[in-house]
Every structure is written in C-alpha cells, then in structure tokens.
Amino acid sequence: MSNSHPIQLDPHGEAILEQYRSLLPVFKKMEEVIPDRIRGFFDEAGIVVAALEHRVKEENSLAGKLELKGAKYKDLFDITDILGLRVITFYIDDVDKVASVIERLFEIDWENSVDKRKLHEIDSFGYLSLHYVCRIPESSYFDPEHPELNRIRFEVQMRTILQHAWANMNHDTGYKSGVEVPREYLRNLSRLAGVLELADEQFSRIRTELTDYRRRVQALVASGKLGEVPLDGDTFRSYLELNPFQALNRKIAAVNQAEIQPVSLMNFLSVFKAMGCKTLGDVSNLIRDYGEAAYQIACYQIGLTDLDIISSSLGPQDLCIAFILKNGGGRAGVRMLFDALNGPSESNESIAEMLVEQASDLPFMNQ
Amino acid sequence: MEFNISTQGAVTTAKLIGRLDTPAAQECAPALEALQEKAGGTIILDCKQLTYISSSGLRIFLTLRKAAVAKGGKVIVRSICPDIRNVFVMTGFLNLFEMED
C-alpha cells in the first residue's frame, strides 16, 4: 500500500480505527498465545516447518484498507486479517498436515476460508496457498481479562517454501510499483509458478522414495539379509540399532567386570568404508572374522589393569586395529585409523607405535 | 590432587595436578559440580601435571562430557601424558573427547 497521500477516513472508518486501537492489546495477546499453541501441536505431531511467521497489522496499513473499502465492514470484528499467521512448509504434503493441525486447534470459518490451490484452471499457474480464517474456541483458551479474544477472527496462510518464494517475487514485481506490468513479465511469472509447482511435487516424491528406501533397508536389516544392504549413513544407523558390537564389547568388559558406556558409533562409518566395506554384510563379516583378534588386543591392554569402565566404541576400535594389522596396514594404517576417529594429531603416531608393538606378541598376528 | 579452576568468558580451564585415583575423585566432587555449571561453554581439562587416572577419574571426565553434550558445550582434554593417553586408548575413551597436545 502506498502512503504517499494523507489518508482520509470517513467517520465509520475512524470508528473502526478507534476500535482497533482499544483492542490492540488483545491482538498482541493473541499473537503471543496462538503461535505457541501451533508450535506445541507441531512438536507433538512431529511436523517440521520452515517458518511460522506472524504479525499484527500496523495502524497505517489498516487505515489504508479502510480508506479503500471501509464501508464493506460493519466493525473491526468483520476484518479477519488484523492478526495474520503464515506457516511455511518444506514439502507440499505438509501443507495439508499443517491444515489438519489448524483445524483441530481452532474453529474454522469455512465460508471465508479459501484453498487457492484449487482455484486455478488446468492451464493457469500462479498463487498457491491455503488460507483459513479461524477463531480460538473458549474450550481451548480463555482469558477473563480479554473475553473478546474468542470472538476475534484471524487468518492463517499455509504454503510451501517455494510457493512462498513465488508469492513474494510476484508481490514485488506485480503490485508494488503501481505501474501496469507488461504481459511478458506476467507470463514469465506464470511460467515460473508452473516450474515451482513441478519442483514442489518432485521434492515430495524424493522424500517419499527416501522414506520407502529406509523402510526397505530396515526390513532387510531386521531379516538379516545384510549382504544386500549398501553401507551408508542411513543403513549404518539402522544397523547400529541392532547393537552389532554388543557381544564383542560384553566379552571385553567381562575381563574386568567393567561397565560399558554407550556412545555414538556413527564415526566408524567412514572408517569401515575406508577398510573396503561396501555392505552391512561386510561389516558383519568383519566382526565375525576379526572379533577374536579384537578381543585379544583388549585383553592384553586392560587385563593387567583394574580399569572397570569402557566405552562402547572400544569393540569397533579394536576390531579396526586387528583388521589393519592383520592385513599389513602396520603403523601407518593404525595412525590413519586414529586420525580418522580423533582428528589428525602427532600423538596418534605414538599410539600406533605402541599398538603395533603390543600386537606383535598376540596370537592372532602369528597365526 | 589439585583441581584449579579459572574462567575467562565462555572458557573454563581446570588444571588437574597429581593423581586422579578413587579417593581423589571423591574429593573432587565440589570442583566437578562447579565445572558442570560451566558445561554450556568450553571446558578445558589441562592434564599436563596429571600423573595417574583411575576408572573413577575417567567417570569424572565422562560426567563432564555428558553435561557438555546436554548443554551444547564441549570438553577439551589438553596435554595428557603418554601413560594416561594409553588409558584412554585401552578403554575406548580417546575418541569421546577433543584432544589437544
């Protein structure tokens, strides 16, 4: 809205503006309460959104609106966008999920709500957004100091991040200048809307396919067909849920009746890959083939101490040391292992030297 | 066993001097509590003059690590001697901490 001229309001417009001033604390209260309610529900439903924006319309913006179409409104309660919220989602499917949360939280004024996604003809592209006009039911929130709060309607817009980008660009290019925009620009904007609509669908499809992939992998892991599961971040995480190193760690811990402190083992993913593991089956075979050697290393080290605590990374650490030494990786290989696990450091060289020396006396190195 | 704590901004340095054995670990409880309160920032455990660590000592390190993870901070273990580093290796604790030479 351009404010280049002084706004002239008729008495009706002035009365609505006065009503706005007196109800402003209520709108501010609503702006505090409503986003919190929405966020709480999103957390419960596991919905992740790109942004939740909100604002109370500024007085000058309302005055501009009243100057143009004040007669349309009986009073301030007829204007539904004094408080506006916008939920921006990453995925197109999430717009409907968000809408169902809003429907559960608030009373929806269906007559004034609009799904702009359904307004387009089959050959037109443009603004896509879901707008709900809502009220907070008293059963959900009531403030005796502000009983009007349950009467006031507010607007919630829901759209994807790409729809949001398009709407902003369209707003900047189309309306702000007040100058008629040439047809070619409008056509380009329309074409862009079509491209973004396709991109939104594609993002959603990729997410669905990834979810399917993860489910398939989890099923394969659960059924023990590890040789068919490629080794990557997702599959390794699922594999770790089966505690594949638990038996080895327990065997090591039994030496000193030690407690095992569980820690994340995700940092071993890159190490196993560097050791040539391509599937979860390869990691499983590593445990089978080098578990005894790893146990020998651990026994040698802690057997003569009274240390009664180990971390769950000890088993995989010693497994990797055993594999490297048995396959001729030597000191350089062990140093690389510790550089990968702990970050490069000169002291890793002396650790490697000590481990090579210790292992040279162990049965697995002489078999 | 001495546990000298100093704080500069978000960085708290604890100098560990002597043997961190089981009795010393029990004596360190107040110092540990003070350090846990700083776990939202960076805690440097300066081990240059630490000559021995037992399982109880490792548990103190672990407690601090857990507090730091919970509060979004970090624990750096600085200047450990080779013998203590070996203890960290043989227990699998080495890759739980950021180590500084």
CSV table of C-alpha atoms in Angstrom, one decimal:
chain,number,residue,atom,x,y,z
A,1,MET,CA,0.0,0.0,0.0
A,2,SER,CA,1.4,3.4,-1.0
A,3,ASN,CA,1.2,6.0,1.7
A,4,SER,CA,2.2,8.9,-0.5
A,5,HIS,CA,-1.0,10.8,0.2
A,6,PRO,CA,-2.6,11.6,3.6
A,7,ILE,CA,-5.2,9.0,4.5
A,8,GLN,CA,-8.8,10.4,4.7
A,9,LEU,CA,-11.2,8.3,6.6
A,10,ASP,CA,-15.0,8.9,7.0
A,11,PRO,CA,-16.5,8.7,10.5
A,12,HIS,CA,-17.3,5.0,10.0
A,13,GLY,CA,-13.6,4.3,9.2
A,14,GLU,CA,-12.4,6.4,12.1
A,15,ALA,CA,-14.7,4.4,14.5
A,16,ILE,CA,-13.2,1.1,13.3
A,17,LEU,CA,-9.7,2.5,13.6
A,18,GLU,CA,-10.6,3.6,17.2
A,19,GLN,CA,-11.9,0.1,17.9
A,20,TYR,CA,-8.5,-1.2,16.6
A,21,ARG,CA,-6.6,1.0,19.0
A,22,SER,CA,-8.6,-0.2,22.0
A,23,LEU,CA,-8.3,-3.9,21.0
A,24,LEU,CA,-4.6,-3.7,20.1
A,25,PRO,CA,-3.6,-5.3,23.5
A,26,VAL,CA,-5.9,-8.2,22.7
A,27,PHE,CA,-4.4,-8.7,19.3
A,28,LYS,CA,-0.9,-8.6,20.9
A,29,LYS,CA,-2.0,-11.2,23.4
A,30,MET,CA,-3.3,-13.4,20.6
A,31,GLU,CA,-0.1,-13.0,18.8
A,32,GLU,CA,1.6,-14.4,21.8
A,33,VAL,CA,-0.7,-17.3,22.5
A,34,ILE,CA,-1.6,-18.6,19.1
A,35,PRO,CA,1.9,-19.3,17.6
A,36,ASP,CA,2.8,-21.1,20.9
A,37,ARG,CA,-0.2,-23.3,20.6
A,38,ILE,CA,0.6,-24.1,17.0
A,39,ARG,CA,4.3,-24.9,17.7
A,40,GLY,CA,3.3,-27.2,20.6
A,41,PHE,CA,1.0,-29.2,18.3
A,42,PHE,CA,3.6,-29.3,15.5
A,43,ASP,CA,6.1,-30.8,18.1
A,44,GLU,CA,3.6,-33.4,19.2
A,45,ALA,CA,2.8,-34.3,15.6
A,46,GLY,CA,6.4,-34.3,14.5
A,47,ILE,CA,5.8,-31.7,11.9
A,48,VAL,CA,8.9,-29.7,10.9
A,49,VAL,CA,8.2,-26.4,9.1
A,50,ALA,CA,10.5,-23.9,7.5
A,51,ALA,CA,8.9,-20.9,9.3
A,52,LEU,CA,6.0,-19.8,11.4
A,53,GLU,CA,5.5,-16.1,10.8
A,54,HIS,CA,3.0,-13.8,12.5
A,55,ARG,CA,2.2,-10.1,12.6
A,56,VAL,CA,-0.5,-7.7,13.8
A,57,LYS,CA,-1.5,-5.3,11.1
A,58,GLU,CA,0.0,-1.8,11.6
A,59,GLU,CA,-2.4,1.1,12.1
A,60,ASN,CA,-1.4,2.9,8.9
A,61,SER,CA,-1.9,-0.3,6.9
A,62,LEU,CA,-5.4,-0.8,8.4
A,63,ALA,CA,-6.2,2.9,7.7
A,64,GLY,CA,-5.2,2.4,4.1
A,65,LYS,CA,-7.5,-0.6,3.8
A,66,LEU,CA,-10.4,1.3,5.5
A,67,GLU,CA,-9.9,4.2,3.1
A,68,LEU,CA,-10.4,1.9,0.2
A,69,LYS,CA,-13.1,-0.4,1.4
A,70,GLY,CA,-14.1,0.6,4.9
A,71,ALA,CA,-17.8,0.5,4.1
A,72,LYS,CA,-17.6,-3.2,3.5
A,73,TYR,CA,-17.0,-3.8,7.2
A,74,LYS,CA,-19.6,-3.4,9.9
A,75,ASP,CA,-17.0,-3.2,12.6
A,76,LEU,CA,-13.4,-4.4,13.4
A,77,PHE,CA,-14.7,-7.9,14.0
A,78,ASP,CA,-15.5,-8.2,10.3
A,79,ILE,CA,-11.9,-7.7,9.3
A,80,THR,CA,-10.2,-11.1,9.6
A,81,ASP,CA,-6.6,-10.3,8.8
A,82,ILE,CA,-5.6,-7.9,11.7
A,83,LEU,CA,-3.7,-10.8,13.1
A,84,GLY,CA,-2.1,-12.9,10.4
A,85,LEU,CA,0.0,-16.0,10.7
A,86,ARG,CA,1.8,-17.8,8.0
A,87,VAL,CA,3.1,-21.4,8.1
A,88,ILE,CA,5.7,-22.2,5.5
A,89,THR,CA,6.4,-25.8,5.0
A,90,PHE,CA,9.3,-27.6,3.2
A,91,TYR,CA,7.0,-30.1,1.5
A,92,ILE,CA,3.8,-29.8,-0.4
A,93,ASP,CA,2.3,-32.8,1.5
A,94,ASP,CA,2.9,-31.0,4.8
A,95,VAL,CA,0.6,-28.1,3.9
A,96,ASP,CA,-2.4,-30.5,4.4
A,97,LYS,CA,-0.8,-31.9,7.6
A,98,VAL,CA,-0.5,-28.3,8.9
A,99,ALA,CA,-4.1,-27.6,7.9
A,100,SER,CA,-5.3,-30.6,9.9
A,101,VAL,CA,-3.5,-29.2,12.9
A,102,ILE,CA,-5.1,-25.8,12.5
A,103,GLU,CA,-8.5,-27.5,12.1
A,104,ARG,CA,-8.0,-29.3,15.4
A,105,LEU,CA,-6.8,-26.3,17.3
A,106,PHE,CA,-9.2,-23.6,16.1
A,107,GLU,CA,-12.7,-23.1,14.9
A,108,ILE,CA,-12.6,-22.6,11.1
A,109,ASP,CA,-14.8,-20.0,9.4
A,110,TRP,CA,-15.2,-22.1,6.3
A,111,GLU,CA,-17.2,-19.5,4.4
A,112,ASN,CA,-14.3,-17.1,4.5
A,113,SER,CA,-11.5,-19.7,4.2
A,114,VAL,CA,-10.2,-20.4,0.7
A,115,ASP,CA,-8.0,-23.0,-0.9
A,116,LYS,CA,-6.3,-21.0,-3.6
A,117,ARG,CA,-4.5,-24.2,-4.8
A,118,LYS,CA,-7.9,-25.3,-6.2
A,119,LEU,CA,-8.9,-22.0,-7.8
A,120,HIS,CA,-6.6,-22.4,-10.9
A,121,GLU,CA,-7.9,-23.6,-14.3
A,122,ILE,CA,-6.0,-26.5,-15.7
A,123,ASP,CA,-3.9,-24.2,-17.9
A,124,SER,CA,-3.2,-21.5,-15.4
A,125,PHE,CA,-0.4,-21.2,-12.9
A,126,GLY,CA,0.1,-18.7,-10.0
A,127,TYR,CA,-0.6,-18.1,-6.4
A,128,LEU,CA,-1.0,-21.4,-4.5
A,129,SER,CA,-1.8,-21.1,-0.8
A,130,LEU,CA,-4.3,-22.3,1.7
A,131,HIS,CA,-6.0,-19.6,3.8
A,132,TYR,CA,-8.0,-20.4,6.9
A,133,VAL,CA,-10.0,-17.8,8.8
A,134,CYS,CA,-10.0,-19.0,12.4
A,135,ARG,CA,-11.2,-18.3,16.0
A,136,ILE,CA,-9.8,-19.7,19.3
A,137,PRO,CA,-12.6,-21.7,21.0
A,138,GLU,CA,-13.1,-20.9,24.6
A,139,SER,CA,-12.6,-24.6,25.4
A,140,SER,CA,-9.0,-24.2,24.1
A,141,TYR,CA,-8.1,-20.8,25.6
A,142,PHE,CA,-10.0,-18.3,27.7
A,143,ASP,CA,-8.6,-15.2,29.3
A,144,PRO,CA,-11.2,-13.4,31.5
A,145,GLU,CA,-9.3,-10.2,31.1
A,146,HIS,CA,-9.7,-10.4,27.3
A,147,PRO,CA,-13.0,-12.2,26.5
A,148,GLU,CA,-13.0,-10.6,23.0
A,149,LEU,CA,-10.1,-12.9,22.2
A,150,ASN,CA,-12.5,-15.7,21.4
A,151,ARG,CA,-14.6,-13.5,19.2
A,152,ILE,CA,-11.8,-12.1,17.0
A,153,ARG,CA,-11.1,-13.9,13.8
A,154,PHE,CA,-7.6,-14.2,12.5
A,155,GLU,CA,-6.0,-15.6,9.3
A,156,VAL,CA,-3.6,-18.5,8.9
A,157,GLN,CA,-1.9,-18.9,5.5
A,158,MET,CA,-0.2,-22.2,4.7
A,159,ARG,CA,2.1,-22.8,1.8
A,160,THR,CA,5.4,-24.3,0.8
A,161,ILE,CA,8.7,-22.5,0.8
A,162,LEU,CA,8.6,-22.5,-3.0
A,163,GLN,CA,5.1,-21.1,-3.1
A,164,HIS,CA,6.2,-18.5,-0.6
A,165,ALA,CA,9.2,-17.5,-2.7
A,166,TRP,CA,6.9,-17.2,-5.8
A,167,ALA,CA,4.3,-15.2,-3.8
A,168,ASN,CA,7.0,-12.8,-2.6
A,169,MET,CA,8.5,-12.3,-6.1
A,170,ASN,CA,5.1,-11.8,-7.6
A,171,HIS,CA,4.2,-9.3,-4.9
A,172,ASP,CA,7.4,-7.3,-5.6
A,173,THR,CA,7.1,-7.4,-9.3
A,174,GLY,CA,3.4,-7.2,-9.7
A,175,TYR,CA,1.9,-4.8,-7.2
A,176,LYS,CA,4.4,-2.6,-5.5
A,177,SER,CA,5.1,-0.2,-8.3
A,178,GLY,CA,1.5,0.7,-9.1
A,179,VAL,CA,2.6,0.7,-12.7
A,180,GLU,CA,0.9,-1.7,-15.2
A,181,VAL,CA,3.3,-4.7,-15.7
A,182,PRO,CA,4.0,-5.7,-19.3
A,183,ARG,CA,2.4,-9.0,-20.4
A,184,GLU,CA,5.7,-10.7,-21.0
A,185,TYR,CA,6.7,-10.3,-17.3
A,186,LEU,CA,3.4,-11.7,-16.1
A,187,ARG,CA,3.7,-14.6,-18.5
A,188,ASN,CA,7.3,-15.3,-17.1
A,189,LEU,CA,6.0,-15.2,-13.6
A,190,SER,CA,3.2,-17.6,-14.6
A,191,ARG,CA,5.7,-19.9,-16.2
A,192,LEU,CA,7.9,-19.8,-13.1
A,193,ALA,CA,4.9,-20.7,-10.9
A,194,GLY,CA,4.5,-23.8,-13.1
A,195,VAL,CA,8.1,-24.8,-12.7
A,196,LEU,CA,8.0,-24.3,-8.9
A,197,GLU,CA,4.8,-26.4,-8.8
A,198,LEU,CA,6.7,-29.2,-10.5
A,199,ALA,CA,9.7,-28.7,-8.2
A,200,ASP,CA,7.4,-28.9,-5.1
A,201,GLU,CA,6.0,-32.2,-6.4
A,202,GLN,CA,9.5,-33.5,-7.2
A,203,PHE,CA,10.8,-32.7,-3.7
A,204,SER,CA,7.8,-34.5,-2.2
A,205,ARG,CA,8.3,-37.5,-4.4
A,206,ILE,CA,12.0,-37.7,-3.5
A,207,ARG,CA,11.1,-37.6,0.2
A,208,THR,CA,8.5,-40.4,-0.2
A,209,GLU,CA,11.0,-42.5,-2.2
A,210,LEU,CA,13.7,-42.0,0.5
A,211,THR,CA,11.2,-43.0,3.2
A,212,ASP,CA,10.4,-46.1,1.2
A,213,TYR,CA,14.1,-46.9,0.8
A,214,ARG,CA,14.7,-46.5,4.5
A,215,ARG,CA,11.8,-48.9,5.3
A,216,ARG,CA,13.1,-51.4,2.8
A,217,VAL,CA,16.6,-51.2,4.3
A,218,GLN,CA,15.3,-51.6,7.8
A,219,ALA,CA,13.3,-54.6,6.7
A,220,LEU,CA,16.4,-56.2,5.2
A,221,VAL,CA,18.5,-55.4,8.3
A,222,ALA,CA,15.8,-56.9,10.5
A,223,SER,CA,15.6,-60.0,8.3
A,224,GLY,CA,19.4,-60.4,8.5
A,225,LYS,CA,20.0,-60.1,4.7
A,226,LEU,CA,22.9,-57.7,5.4
A,227,GLY,CA,24.8,-58.6,2.3
A,228,GLU,CA,22.1,-56.9,0.2
A,229,VAL,CA,22.2,-53.6,2.1
A,230,PRO,CA,24.7,-51.0,0.9
A,231,LEU,CA,26.7,-49.3,3.6
A,232,ASP,CA,25.7,-45.7,4.0
A,233,GLY,CA,24.6,-43.3,6.8
A,234,ASP,CA,21.0,-44.4,6.9
A,235,THR,CA,21.7,-48.1,6.8
A,236,PHE,CA,24.6,-48.0,9.3
A,237,ARG,CA,22.3,-46.1,11.7
A,238,SER,CA,19.6,-48.8,11.4
A,239,TYR,CA,22.3,-51.5,11.7
A,240,LEU,CA,23.6,-49.9,15.0
A,241,GLU,CA,20.1,-50.2,16.4
A,242,LEU,CA,20.7,-54.0,16.4
A,243,ASN,CA,23.8,-53.5,18.7
A,244,PRO,CA,26.1,-55.5,16.4
A,245,PHE,CA,29.2,-54.8,18.6
A,246,GLN,CA,27.4,-55.6,21.9
A,247,ALA,CA,28.6,-59.2,22.1
A,248,LEU,CA,32.2,-58.2,21.5
A,249,ASN,CA,32.0,-55.3,24.0
A,250,ARG,CA,30.5,-57.5,26.6
A,251,LYS,CA,33.2,-60.1,26.1
A,252,ILE,CA,35.9,-57.4,26.6
A,253,ALA,CA,34.1,-55.9,29.5
A,254,ALA,CA,33.9,-59.3,31.3
A,255,VAL,CA,37.7,-59.3,31.6
A,256,ASN,CA,37.5,-56.7,34.3
A,257,GLN,CA,33.7,-56.8,35.1
A,258,ALA,CA,33.7,-53.4,33.5
A,259,GLU,CA,30.6,-51.2,32.8
A,260,ILE,CA,30.1,-50.3,29.2
A,261,GLN,CA,29.3,-46.6,28.5
A,262,PRO,CA,27.2,-46.4,25.3
A,263,VAL,CA,28.4,-43.8,22.9
A,264,SER,CA,27.5,-43.0,19.2
A,265,LEU,CA,29.4,-45.2,16.8
A,266,MET,CA,28.5,-43.3,13.7
A,267,ASN,CA,32.1,-42.0,13.3
A,268,PHE,CA,33.1,-45.6,12.4
A,269,LEU,CA,31.1,-45.4,9.2
A,270,SER,CA,33.8,-43.7,7.2
A,271,VAL,CA,36.4,-46.0,8.8
A,272,PHE,CA,34.6,-49.1,7.7
A,273,LYS,CA,34.2,-47.7,4.2
A,274,ALA,CA,37.9,-46.9,4.1
A,275,MET,CA,38.5,-50.5,5.1
A,276,GLY,CA,36.6,-51.6,2.0
A,277,CYS,CA,33.2,-52.4,3.5
A,278,LYS,CA,30.5,-51.9,0.9
A,279,THR,CA,27.6,-53.5,2.6
A,280,LEU,CA,26.4,-54.1,6.1
A,281,GLY,CA,27.2,-57.8,5.4
A,282,ASP,CA,30.9,-56.7,5.0
A,283,VAL,CA,30.8,-55.1,8.5
A,284,SER,CA,29.1,-58.1,9.9
A,285,ASN,CA,31.8,-60.4,8.4
A,286,LEU,CA,34.4,-58.1,9.9
A,287,ILE,CA,33.0,-58.7,13.4
A,288,ARG,CA,32.9,-62.5,12.7
A,289,ASP,CA,36.4,-62.7,11.2
A,290,TYR,CA,38.3,-60.2,13.5
A,291,GLY,CA,36.2,-60.3,16.7
A,292,GLU,CA,38.6,-62.8,18.4
A,293,ALA,CA,41.7,-60.7,17.4
A,294,ALA,CA,40.0,-57.5,18.7
A,295,TYR,CA,39.3,-59.4,22.0
A,296,GLN,CA,43.0,-60.4,22.2
A,297,ILE,CA,44.1,-56.8,21.8
A,298,ALA,CA,41.6,-55.6,24.5
A,299,CYS,CA,42.6,-58.4,26.9
A,300,TYR,CA,46.2,-57.6,26.5
A,301,GLN,CA,45.6,-53.9,27.3
A,302,ILE,CA,43.1,-53.9,30.2
A,303,GLY,CA,43.7,-57.4,31.6
A,304,LEU,CA,46.5,-56.3,33.8
A,305,THR,CA,44.8,-53.1,35.0
A,306,ASP,CA,41.9,-52.5,37.3
A,307,LEU,CA,40.0,-50.3,34.8
A,308,ASP,CA,36.3,-51.2,35.2
A,309,ILE,CA,34.8,-48.8,32.6
A,310,ILE,CA,35.0,-48.9,28.8
A,311,SER,CA,33.1,-47.1,26.1
A,312,SER,CA,31.1,-49.0,23.5
A,313,SER,CA,33.5,-47.7,20.9
A,314,LEU,CA,36.2,-50.0,22.3
A,315,GLY,CA,35.0,-53.1,20.4
A,316,PRO,CA,34.8,-51.5,17.0
A,317,GLN,CA,38.1,-49.6,17.6
A,318,ASP,CA,40.0,-52.8,18.4
A,319,LEU,CA,38.2,-54.6,15.5
A,320,CYS,CA,39.6,-52.0,13.1
A,321,ILE,CA,43.1,-52.2,14.7
A,322,ALA,CA,43.0,-56.0,14.3
A,323,PHE,CA,41.9,-55.8,10.6
A,324,ILE,CA,44.6,-53.2,9.8
A,325,LEU,CA,47.4,-55.1,11.4
A,326,LYS,CA,46.4,-58.5,10.1
A,327,ASN,CA,46.2,-57.1,6.6
A,328,GLY,CA,49.6,-55.4,6.6
A,329,GLY,CA,48.4,-51.8,7.3
A,330,GLY,CA,51.1,-51.5,10.0
A,331,ARG,CA,51.8,-48.4,12.0
A,332,ALA,CA,50.7,-46.1,9.2
A,333,GLY,CA,47.4,-47.8,8.9
A,334,VAL,CA,46.7,-47.6,12.7
A,335,ARG,CA,47.7,-44.0,12.7
A,336,MET,CA,45.3,-43.3,9.9
A,337,LEU,CA,42.6,-45.0,11.9
A,338,PHE,CA,43.1,-42.8,14.9
A,339,ASP,CA,43.5,-39.7,12.7
A,340,ALA,CA,40.1,-40.6,11.3
A,341,LEU,CA,38.4,-41.2,14.6
A,342,ASN,CA,40.0,-38.5,16.7
A,343,GLY,CA,41.3,-35.9,14.2
A,344,PRO,CA,44.9,-35.8,13.0
A,345,SER,CA,47.5,-35.5,15.8
A,346,GLU,CA,51.2,-36.2,16.2
A,347,SER,CA,50.3,-38.2,19.3
A,348,ASN,CA,48.4,-40.7,17.1
A,349,GLU,CA,51.8,-41.8,15.8
A,350,SER,CA,53.0,-42.9,19.2
A,351,ILE,CA,49.6,-44.6,19.9
A,352,ALA,CA,50.1,-46.5,16.6
A,353,GLU,CA,53.7,-47.4,17.5
A,354,MET,CA,52.6,-48.8,20.9
A,355,LEU,CA,49.7,-50.8,19.4
A,356,VAL,CA,51.8,-52.4,16.7
A,357,GLU,CA,54.4,-53.4,19.3
A,358,GLN,CA,51.8,-54.9,21.7
A,359,ALA,CA,50.0,-56.8,18.9
A,360,SER,CA,53.2,-58.4,17.6
A,361,ASP,CA,53.1,-60.7,20.6
A,362,LEU,CA,49.5,-61.6,20.3
A,363,PRO,CA,48.4,-65.0,18.8
A,364,PHE,CA,46.3,-63.5,16.0
A,365,MET,CA,49.3,-61.9,14.5
A,366,ASN,CA,51.2,-65.1,14.5
A,367,GLN,CA,48.5,-67.4,13.0
B,1,MET,CA,45.2,-34.0,44.0
B,2,GLU,CA,44.5,-30.3,43.0
B,3,PHE,CA,41.7,-29.1,40.7
B,4,ASN,CA,42.4,-25.5,39.9
B,5,ILE,CA,39.5,-23.8,38.0
B,6,SER,CA,39.7,-20.5,36.3
B,7,THR,CA,37.1,-18.9,33.9
B,8,GLN,CA,37.6,-16.4,31.1
B,9,GLY,CA,34.4,-15.7,29.3
B,10,ALA,CA,32.8,-18.9,28.0
B,11,VAL,CA,36.1,-20.9,28.5
B,12,THR,CA,36.7,-22.6,31.8
B,13,THR,CA,40.1,-24.2,32.4
B,14,ALA,CA,40.6,-26.8,35.1
B,15,LYS,CA,44.2,-27.7,35.9
B,16,LEU,CA,44.5,-31.2,37.2
B,17,ILE,CA,47.6,-31.7,39.3
B,18,GLY,CA,48.6,-35.0,40.8
B,19,ARG,CA,46.9,-38.5,40.9
B,20,LEU,CA,43.2,-38.8,40.0
B,21,ASP,CA,42.6,-42.0,41.9
B,22,THR,CA,39.4,-43.1,43.6
B,23,PRO,CA,39.9,-41.1,46.8
B,24,ALA,CA,40.9,-38.1,44.8
B,25,ALA,CA,37.9,-38.5,42.6
B,26,GLN,CA,35.6,-38.3,45.6
B,27,GLU,CA,37.3,-35.2,46.9
B,28,CYS,CA,36.8,-33.6,43.5
B,29,ALA,CA,33.0,-33.7,43.8
B,30,PRO,CA,32.6,-29.9,44.6
B,31,ALA,CA,35.0,-29.0,41.7
B,32,LEU,CA,33.1,-31.3,39.4
B,33,GLU,CA,29.8,-29.6,40.4
B,34,ALA,CA,31.3,-26.2,39.7
B,35,LEU,CA,32.6,-27.4,36.3
B,36,GLN,CA,29.2,-28.9,35.3
B,37,GLU,CA,27.7,-25.5,35.8
B,38,LYS,CA,30.0,-24.2,33.1
B,39,ALA,CA,29.3,-27.1,30.7
B,40,GLY,CA,27.4,-24.9,28.3
B,41,GLY,CA,30.7,-23.3,27.2
B,42,THR,CA,34.1,-24.8,26.6
B,43,ILE,CA,35.8,-26.7,29.4
B,44,ILE,CA,39.5,-27.3,29.0
B,45,LEU,CA,40.9,-30.1,31.2
B,46,ASP,CA,44.6,-29.3,31.4
B,47,CYS,CA,46.2,-32.6,32.2
B,48,LYS,CA,49.9,-31.5,31.9
B,49,GLN,CA,50.5,-32.3,35.6
B,50,LEU,CA,48.1,-35.2,35.9
B,51,THR,CA,50.2,-38.3,36.6
B,52,TYR,CA,47.6,-41.0,37.0
B,53,ILE,CA,44.0,-41.7,36.3
B,54,SER,CA,41.8,-44.5,37.6
B,55,SER,CA,38.3,-45.6,36.4
B,56,SER,CA,36.8,-43.1,38.9
B,57,GLY,CA,38.8,-40.4,37.2
B,58,LEU,CA,37.5,-41.5,33.8
B,59,ARG,CA,34.0,-41.3,35.2
B,60,ILE,CA,34.6,-37.7,36.1
B,61,PHE,CA,35.7,-36.9,32.5
B,62,LEU,CA,32.6,-38.8,31.3
B,63,THR,CA,30.3,-36.9,33.6
B,64,LEU,CA,31.6,-33.6,32.2
B,65,ARG,CA,31.2,-34.8,28.7
B,66,LYS,CA,27.6,-35.7,29.2
B,67,ALA,CA,26.9,-32.4,30.8
B,68,ALA,CA,28.6,-30.6,27.9
B,69,VAL,CA,26.6,-32.6,25.3
B,70,ALA,CA,23.3,-31.8,27.2
B,71,LYS,CA,24.1,-28.1,27.3
B,72,GLY,CA,25.6,-27.7,23.9
B,73,GLY,CA,29.2,-27.1,25.2
B,74,LYS,CA,32.4,-29.1,24.7
B,75,VAL,CA,35.2,-30.6,26.7
B,76,ILE,CA,38.8,-30.4,25.5
B,77,VAL,CA,41.4,-32.6,27.1
B,78,ARG,CA,44.8,-30.9,26.9
B,79,SER,CA,48.3,-32.2,27.2
B,80,ILE,CA,47.8,-35.7,28.6
B,81,CYS,CA,51.0,-37.7,29.2
B,82,PRO,CA,51.5,-40.9,27.1
B,83,ASP,CA,50.6,-43.2,30.0
B,84,ILE,CA,47.2,-41.6,30.5
B,85,ARG,CA,46.6,-41.4,26.8
B,86,ASN,CA,47.1,-45.2,26.7
B,87,VAL,CA,44.4,-45.5,29.4
B,88,PHE,CA,42.1,-43.5,27.1
B,89,VAL,CA,43.0,-45.8,24.1
B,90,MET,CA,42.5,-49.1,26.0
B,91,THR,CA,39.1,-48.0,27.3
B,92,GLY,CA,37.8,-46.5,24.1
B,93,PHE,CA,37.6,-43.1,25.7
B,94,LEU,CA,40.1,-41.5,23.3
B,95,ASN,CA,37.5,-40.7,20.6
B,96,LEU,CA,35.0,-39.3,23.1
B,97,PHE,CA,37.0,-36.2,23.7
B,98,GLU,CA,38.6,-33.5,21.7
B,99,MET,CA,42.3,-33.9,22.4
B,100,GLU,CA,44.9,-31.2,22.3
B,101,ASP,CA,48.6,-31.9,22.5
